[in-house]
mmCIF file of C-alpha atoms in Angstrom:
data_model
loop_
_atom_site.group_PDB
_atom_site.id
_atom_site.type_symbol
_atom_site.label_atom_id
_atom_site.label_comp_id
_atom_site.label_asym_id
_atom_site.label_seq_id
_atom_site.Cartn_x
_atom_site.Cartn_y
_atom_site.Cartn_z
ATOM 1 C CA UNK B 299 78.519 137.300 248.744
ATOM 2 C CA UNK B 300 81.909 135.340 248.463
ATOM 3 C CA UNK B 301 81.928 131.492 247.696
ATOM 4 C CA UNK B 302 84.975 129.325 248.661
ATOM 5 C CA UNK B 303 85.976 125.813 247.025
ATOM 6 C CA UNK B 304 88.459 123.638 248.606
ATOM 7 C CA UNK B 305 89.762 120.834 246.387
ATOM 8 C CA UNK B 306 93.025 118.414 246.674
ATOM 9 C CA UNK B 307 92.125 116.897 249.625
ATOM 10 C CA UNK B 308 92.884 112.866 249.834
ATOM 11 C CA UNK B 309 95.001 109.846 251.759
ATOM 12 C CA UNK B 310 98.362 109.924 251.685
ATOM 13 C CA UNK B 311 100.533 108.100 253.785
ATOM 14 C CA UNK B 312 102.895 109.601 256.267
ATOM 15 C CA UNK B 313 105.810 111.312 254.624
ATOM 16 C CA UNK B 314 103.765 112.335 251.399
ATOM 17 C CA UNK B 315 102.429 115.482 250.026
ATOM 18 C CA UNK B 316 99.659 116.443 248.590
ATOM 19 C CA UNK B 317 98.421 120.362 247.805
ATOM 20 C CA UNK B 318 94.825 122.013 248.671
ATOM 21 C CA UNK B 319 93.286 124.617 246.173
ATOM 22 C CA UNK B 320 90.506 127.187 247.513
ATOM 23 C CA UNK B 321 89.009 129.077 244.742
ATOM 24 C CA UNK B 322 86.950 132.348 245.112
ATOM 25 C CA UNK B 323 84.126 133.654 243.568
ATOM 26 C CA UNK B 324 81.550 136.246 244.466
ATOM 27 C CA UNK B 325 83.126 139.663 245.302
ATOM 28 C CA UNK B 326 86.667 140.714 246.143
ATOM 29 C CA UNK B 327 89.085 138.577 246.469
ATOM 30 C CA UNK B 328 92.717 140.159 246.186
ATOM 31 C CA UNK B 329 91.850 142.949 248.724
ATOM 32 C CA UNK B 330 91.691 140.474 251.930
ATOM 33 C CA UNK B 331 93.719 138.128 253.685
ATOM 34 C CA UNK B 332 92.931 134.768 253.398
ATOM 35 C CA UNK B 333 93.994 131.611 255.774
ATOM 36 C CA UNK B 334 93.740 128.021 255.976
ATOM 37 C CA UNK B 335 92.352 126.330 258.971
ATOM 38 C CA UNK B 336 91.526 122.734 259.998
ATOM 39 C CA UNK B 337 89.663 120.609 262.281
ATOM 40 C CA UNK B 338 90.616 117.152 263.706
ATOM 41 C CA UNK B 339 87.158 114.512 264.934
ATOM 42 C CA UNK B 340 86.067 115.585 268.328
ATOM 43 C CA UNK B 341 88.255 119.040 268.256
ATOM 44 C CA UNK B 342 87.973 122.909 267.588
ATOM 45 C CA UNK B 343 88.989 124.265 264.432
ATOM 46 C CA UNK B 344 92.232 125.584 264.702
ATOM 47 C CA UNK B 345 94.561 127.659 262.382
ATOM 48 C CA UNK B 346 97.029 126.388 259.836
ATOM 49 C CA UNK B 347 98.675 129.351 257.903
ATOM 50 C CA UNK B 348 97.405 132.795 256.730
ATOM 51 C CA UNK B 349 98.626 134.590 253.966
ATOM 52 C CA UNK B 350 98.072 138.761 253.358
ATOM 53 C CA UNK B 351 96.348 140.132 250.100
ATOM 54 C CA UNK B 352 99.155 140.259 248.141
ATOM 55 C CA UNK B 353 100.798 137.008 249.362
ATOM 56 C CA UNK B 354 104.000 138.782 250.573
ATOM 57 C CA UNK B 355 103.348 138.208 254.027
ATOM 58 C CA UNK B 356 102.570 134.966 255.837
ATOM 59 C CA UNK B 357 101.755 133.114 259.236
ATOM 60 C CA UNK B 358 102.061 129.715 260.071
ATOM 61 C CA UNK B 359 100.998 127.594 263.232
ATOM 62 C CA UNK B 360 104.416 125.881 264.660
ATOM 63 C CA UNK B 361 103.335 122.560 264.199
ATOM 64 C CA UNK B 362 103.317 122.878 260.128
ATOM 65 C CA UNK B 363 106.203 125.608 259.579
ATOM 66 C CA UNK B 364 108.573 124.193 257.262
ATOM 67 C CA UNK B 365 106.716 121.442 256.240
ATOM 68 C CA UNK B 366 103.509 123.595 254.772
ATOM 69 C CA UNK B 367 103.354 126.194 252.256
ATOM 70 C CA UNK B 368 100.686 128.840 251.512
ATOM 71 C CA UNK B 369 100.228 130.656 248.459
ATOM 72 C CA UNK B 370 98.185 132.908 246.664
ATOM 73 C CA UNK B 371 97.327 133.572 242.873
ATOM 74 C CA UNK B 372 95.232 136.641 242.823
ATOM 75 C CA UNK B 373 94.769 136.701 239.227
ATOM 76 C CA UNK B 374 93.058 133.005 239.456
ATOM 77 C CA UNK B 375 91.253 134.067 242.291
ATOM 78 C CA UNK B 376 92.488 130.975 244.339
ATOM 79 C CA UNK B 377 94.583 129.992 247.541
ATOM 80 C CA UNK B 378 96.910 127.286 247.843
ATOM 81 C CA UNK B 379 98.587 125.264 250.775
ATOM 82 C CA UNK B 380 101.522 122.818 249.827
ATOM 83 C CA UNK B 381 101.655 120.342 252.331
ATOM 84 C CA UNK B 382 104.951 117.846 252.649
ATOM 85 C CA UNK B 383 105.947 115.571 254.877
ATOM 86 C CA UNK B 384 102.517 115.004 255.833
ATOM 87 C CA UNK B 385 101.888 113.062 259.458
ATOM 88 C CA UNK B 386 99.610 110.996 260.778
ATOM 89 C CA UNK B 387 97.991 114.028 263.280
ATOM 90 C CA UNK B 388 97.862 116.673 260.289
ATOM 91 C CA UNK B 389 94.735 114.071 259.200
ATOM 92 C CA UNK B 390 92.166 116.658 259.646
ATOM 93 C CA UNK B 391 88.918 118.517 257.413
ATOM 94 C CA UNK B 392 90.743 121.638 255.728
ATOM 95 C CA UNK B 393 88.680 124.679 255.600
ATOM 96 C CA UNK B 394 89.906 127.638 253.426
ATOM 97 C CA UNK B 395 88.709 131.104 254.607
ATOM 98 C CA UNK B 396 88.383 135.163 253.825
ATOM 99 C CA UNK B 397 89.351 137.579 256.463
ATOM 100 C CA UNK B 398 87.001 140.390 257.306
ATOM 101 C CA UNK B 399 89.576 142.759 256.979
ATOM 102 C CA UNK B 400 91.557 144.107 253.905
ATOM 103 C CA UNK B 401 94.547 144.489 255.500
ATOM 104 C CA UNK B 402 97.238 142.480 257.698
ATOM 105 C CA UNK B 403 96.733 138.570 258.306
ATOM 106 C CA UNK B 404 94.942 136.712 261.886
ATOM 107 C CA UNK B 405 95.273 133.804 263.525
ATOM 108 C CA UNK B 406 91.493 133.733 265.008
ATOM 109 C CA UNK B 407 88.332 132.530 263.595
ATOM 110 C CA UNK B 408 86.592 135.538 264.598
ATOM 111 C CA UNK B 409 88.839 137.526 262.291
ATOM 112 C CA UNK B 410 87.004 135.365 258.920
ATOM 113 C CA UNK B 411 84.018 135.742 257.671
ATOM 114 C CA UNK B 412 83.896 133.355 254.697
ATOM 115 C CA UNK B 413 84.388 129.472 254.931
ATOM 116 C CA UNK B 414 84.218 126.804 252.505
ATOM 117 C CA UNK B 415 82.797 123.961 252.792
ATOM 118 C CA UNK B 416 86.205 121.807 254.065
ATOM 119 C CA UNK B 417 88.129 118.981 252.130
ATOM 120 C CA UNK B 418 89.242 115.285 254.068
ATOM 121 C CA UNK B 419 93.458 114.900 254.851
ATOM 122 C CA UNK B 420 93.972 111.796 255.695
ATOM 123 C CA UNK B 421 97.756 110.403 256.131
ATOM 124 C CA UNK B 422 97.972 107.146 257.106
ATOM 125 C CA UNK B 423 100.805 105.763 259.664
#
């Protein structure tokens, strides 16, 4: 069994930053891919950024890239996404999660198995 824990989460207004921690426990954690995902009230879940096991390798949705960074510290277990410039439509839950698979990175949610249990972005206009 794998446990997730988001933390960071806050309000910030527009143009700030603030960065999200997701820290594993449970079994293996530097052997999968791991991804950030988030979901707006009254819409889907949808991706943010994914990052491959050994963090040398990411993915990013177009409406963060260059403005959001993911990160990975294998040795602490935990996942990190470093998020500037923040906007008024990145306000949003942020859910960290595990990939199935041990190898590559995925946009989908089918493709993660694990979730934690989200942290609140707000950034105010």
């Amino acid at each position: 069994q794998v446990q997730l824990v988001e933390s960071g989460g806050g309000l910030v207004q527009a143009g700030g930053s603030l960065r999200l921690s997701c820290t594993a426990s449970g079994r293996t954690f530097s052997n999968y891919a791991m991804a950030w995902f988030r979901q707006a009230p009254g819409k889907e879940r949808r991706f943010v950024a994914a990052i491959n096991w050994s963090g040398d390798s990411k993915l990013y949705d177009d409406s963060v890239k260059g403005r959001f960074t993911i990160s990975r510290d294998n040795a602490k277990r935990t996942m990190y996404l470093q998020m500037n410039s923040l906007k008024p439509e990145d306000t949003a839950v942020y859910y960290c999660a595990r990939s199935k698979y041990t190898g590559g990175y995925y946009r989908s949610r089918n493709d993660y198995d694990y979730w934690g249990q989200g942290t609140q972005v707000t950034a105010s206009a």
